[in-house]
Coordinates of C-alpha atoms in Angstrom, one line a residue:
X1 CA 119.1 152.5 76.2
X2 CA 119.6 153.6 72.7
X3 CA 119.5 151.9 69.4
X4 CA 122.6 152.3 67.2
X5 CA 122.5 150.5 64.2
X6 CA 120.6 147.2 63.1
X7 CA 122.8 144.7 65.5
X8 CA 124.3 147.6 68.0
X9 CA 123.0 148.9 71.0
X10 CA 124.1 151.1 73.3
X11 CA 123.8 151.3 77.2
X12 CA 125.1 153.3 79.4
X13 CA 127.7 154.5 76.5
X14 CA 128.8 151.1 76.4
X15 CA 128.1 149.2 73.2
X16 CA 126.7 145.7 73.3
X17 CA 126.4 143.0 70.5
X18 CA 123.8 140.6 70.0
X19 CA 124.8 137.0 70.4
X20 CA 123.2 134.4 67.9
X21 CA 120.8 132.0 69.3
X22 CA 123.0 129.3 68.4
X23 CA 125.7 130.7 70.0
X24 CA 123.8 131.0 73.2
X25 CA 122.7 127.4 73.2
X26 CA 125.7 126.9 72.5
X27 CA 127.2 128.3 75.8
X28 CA 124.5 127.3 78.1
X29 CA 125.1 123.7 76.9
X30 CA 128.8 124.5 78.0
X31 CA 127.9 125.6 81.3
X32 CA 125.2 122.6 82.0
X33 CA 128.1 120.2 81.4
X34 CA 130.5 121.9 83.3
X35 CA 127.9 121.9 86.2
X36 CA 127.0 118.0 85.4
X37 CA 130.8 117.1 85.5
X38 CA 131.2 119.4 88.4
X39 CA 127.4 117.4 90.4
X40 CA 128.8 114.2 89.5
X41 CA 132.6 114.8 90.5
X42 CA 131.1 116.3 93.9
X43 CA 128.3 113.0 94.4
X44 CA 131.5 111.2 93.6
X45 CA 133.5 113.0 96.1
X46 CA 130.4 112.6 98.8
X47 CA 130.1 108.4 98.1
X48 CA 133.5 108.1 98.3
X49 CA 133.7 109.8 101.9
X50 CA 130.4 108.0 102.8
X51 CA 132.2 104.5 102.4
X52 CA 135.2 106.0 104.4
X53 CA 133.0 106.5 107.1
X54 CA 131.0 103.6 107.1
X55 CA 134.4 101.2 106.9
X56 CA 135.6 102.9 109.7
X57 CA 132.2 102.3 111.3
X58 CA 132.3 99.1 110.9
X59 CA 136.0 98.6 111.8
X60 CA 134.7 100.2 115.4
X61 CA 131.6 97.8 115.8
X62 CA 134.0 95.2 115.0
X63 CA 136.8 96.2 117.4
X64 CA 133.7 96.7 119.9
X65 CA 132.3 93.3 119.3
X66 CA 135.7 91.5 119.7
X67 CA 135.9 93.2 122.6
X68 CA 133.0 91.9 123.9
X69 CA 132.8 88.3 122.8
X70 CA 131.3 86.2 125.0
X71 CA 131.6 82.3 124.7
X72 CA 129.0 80.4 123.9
X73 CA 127.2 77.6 125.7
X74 CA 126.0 75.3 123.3
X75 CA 126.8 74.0 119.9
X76 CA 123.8 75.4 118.7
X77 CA 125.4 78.9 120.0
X78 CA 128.6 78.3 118.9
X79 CA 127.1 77.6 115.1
X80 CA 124.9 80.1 115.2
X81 CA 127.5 82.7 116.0
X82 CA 130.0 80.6 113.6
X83 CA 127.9 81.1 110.6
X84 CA 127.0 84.9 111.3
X85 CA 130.9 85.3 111.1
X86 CA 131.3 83.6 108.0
X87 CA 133.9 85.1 105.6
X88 CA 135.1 87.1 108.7
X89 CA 138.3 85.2 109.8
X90 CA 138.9 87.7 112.4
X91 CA 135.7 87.4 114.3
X92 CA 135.8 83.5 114.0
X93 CA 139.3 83.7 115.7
X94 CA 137.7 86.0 118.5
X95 CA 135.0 83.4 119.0
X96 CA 137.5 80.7 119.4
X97 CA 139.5 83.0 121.5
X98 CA 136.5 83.0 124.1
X99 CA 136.3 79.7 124.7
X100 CA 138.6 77.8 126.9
X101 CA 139.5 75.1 125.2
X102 CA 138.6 72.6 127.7
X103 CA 135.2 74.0 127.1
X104 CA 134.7 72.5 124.2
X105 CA 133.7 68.8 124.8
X106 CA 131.0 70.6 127.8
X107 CA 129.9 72.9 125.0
X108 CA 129.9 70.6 122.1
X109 CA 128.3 67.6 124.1
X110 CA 126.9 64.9 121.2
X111 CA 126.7 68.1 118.5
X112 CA 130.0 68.7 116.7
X113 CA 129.0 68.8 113.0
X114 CA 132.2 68.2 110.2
X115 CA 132.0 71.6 108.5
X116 CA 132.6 73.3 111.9
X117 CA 135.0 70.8 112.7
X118 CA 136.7 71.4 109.3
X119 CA 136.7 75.1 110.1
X120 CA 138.1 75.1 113.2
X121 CA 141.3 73.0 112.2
X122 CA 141.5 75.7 109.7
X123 CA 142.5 78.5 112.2
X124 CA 145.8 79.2 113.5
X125 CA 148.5 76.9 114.9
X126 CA 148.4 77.4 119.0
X127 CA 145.1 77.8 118.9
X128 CA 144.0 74.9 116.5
X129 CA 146.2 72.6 118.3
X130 CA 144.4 73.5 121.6
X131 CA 141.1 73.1 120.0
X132 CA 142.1 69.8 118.1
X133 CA 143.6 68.4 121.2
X134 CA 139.9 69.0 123.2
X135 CA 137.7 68.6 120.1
X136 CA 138.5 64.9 120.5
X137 CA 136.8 64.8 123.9
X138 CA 133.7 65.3 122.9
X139 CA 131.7 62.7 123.9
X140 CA 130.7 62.2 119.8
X141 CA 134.2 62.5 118.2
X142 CA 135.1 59.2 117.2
X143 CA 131.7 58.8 115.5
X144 CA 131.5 61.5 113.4
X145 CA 135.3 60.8 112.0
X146 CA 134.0 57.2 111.5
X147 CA 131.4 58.2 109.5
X148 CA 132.8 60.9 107.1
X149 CA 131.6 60.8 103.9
X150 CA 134.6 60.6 101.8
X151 CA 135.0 64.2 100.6
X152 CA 134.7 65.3 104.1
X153 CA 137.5 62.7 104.8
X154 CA 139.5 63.8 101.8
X155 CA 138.7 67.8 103.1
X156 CA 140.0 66.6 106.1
X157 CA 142.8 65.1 105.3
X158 CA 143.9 67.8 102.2
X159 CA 143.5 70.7 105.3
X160 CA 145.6 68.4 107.6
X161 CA 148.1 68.1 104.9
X162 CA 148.1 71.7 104.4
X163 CA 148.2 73.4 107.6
X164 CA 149.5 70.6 109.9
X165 CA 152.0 67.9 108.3
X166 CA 154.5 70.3 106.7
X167 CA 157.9 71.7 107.3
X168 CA 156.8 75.2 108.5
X169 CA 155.3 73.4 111.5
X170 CA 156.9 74.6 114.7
X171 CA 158.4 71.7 116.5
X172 CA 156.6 72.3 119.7
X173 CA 153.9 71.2 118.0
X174 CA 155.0 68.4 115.9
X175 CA 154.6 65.3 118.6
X176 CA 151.1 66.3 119.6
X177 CA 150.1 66.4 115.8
X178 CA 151.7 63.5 115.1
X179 CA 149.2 61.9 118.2
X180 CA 146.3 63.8 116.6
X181 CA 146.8 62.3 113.2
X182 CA 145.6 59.4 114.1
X183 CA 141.9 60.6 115.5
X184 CA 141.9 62.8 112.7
X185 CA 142.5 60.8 110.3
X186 CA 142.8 57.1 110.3
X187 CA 143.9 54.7 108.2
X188 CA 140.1 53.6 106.5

């Protein structure tokens, strides 16, 4: 190495400049945000394919739990697995899907409680008409409409109204709700 001048230095015949101090902050404050943007674009990146995985994860477990649904045999079952699939429509349909229909006043007995009665009318037309149409069997039925508190009764009525007494009813369908009306929701 050999000194030049006061800011030149040579080495290996080629001549090299000082850089300032500033400017050297300067750059290495460059290249730390290039490498911050270039960490947080890559944990960004990472998260993003974590998620994927874990949705599709969960989309298997749920395929694999569908697939393996097995009906309850007590209310109590029934409501426990119920509320463990709350906010999951699909899994709530599978559950109903397990059980037989004619199941329901053996499994329900004296326990069918108004919100899971409410849910279940809630669910899709075959189905719900299936479930309605047995629901009333249970040996407790006509007690537990006789005494609904008058929300429940208005809940009751608005989902009937909704789902059941329209025009986008299928035909099939319409005599058997029309004879369900009435258990649902009599005249008080």
């Amino acid at each position: 190495m050999q000194k030049v001048g006061k800011l030149d230095t040579k080495m290996n015949g080629q001549s090299i400049q000082p850089v300032s101090s500033s400017a050297q902050i300067t750059e290495m404050t460059a290249v730390q945000d290039h490498t911050k943007r270039n960490n947080t674009t890559r944990k960004q990146e990472v998260k993003a394919s974590v998620q994927e995985l874990a949705s599709r994860a969960a989309s298997r477990v749920k395929a694999v739990a569908a697939e393996k649904m097995t009906p309850p045999n007590s209310a109590y079952q029934f409501e426990v697995s119920w509320r463990g699939f709350s906010g999951d429509n699909a899994r709530q349909t599978s559950l109903l899907r397990a059980i037989s229909p004619s199941a329901l006043p053996q499994i329900f007995k004296n326990a069918l409680i108004v919100p899971i009665l409410l849910d279940i009318i809630n669910e899709e037309m075959d189905l719900a008409v299936n479930y309605l149409e047995n629901i009333t069997r249970v040996p407790r039925f006509d007690t537990l409409i006789m005494f609904l508190s008058s929300s429940d009764n208005a809940d009751l009525v608005k989902i009937w109204d909704e789902v059941f007494d329209n025009e986008a009813t299928p035909i099939e369908y319409a005599e058997k709700l029309d004879n369900l009306h009435t258990k649902y929701c009599p005249k008080r």
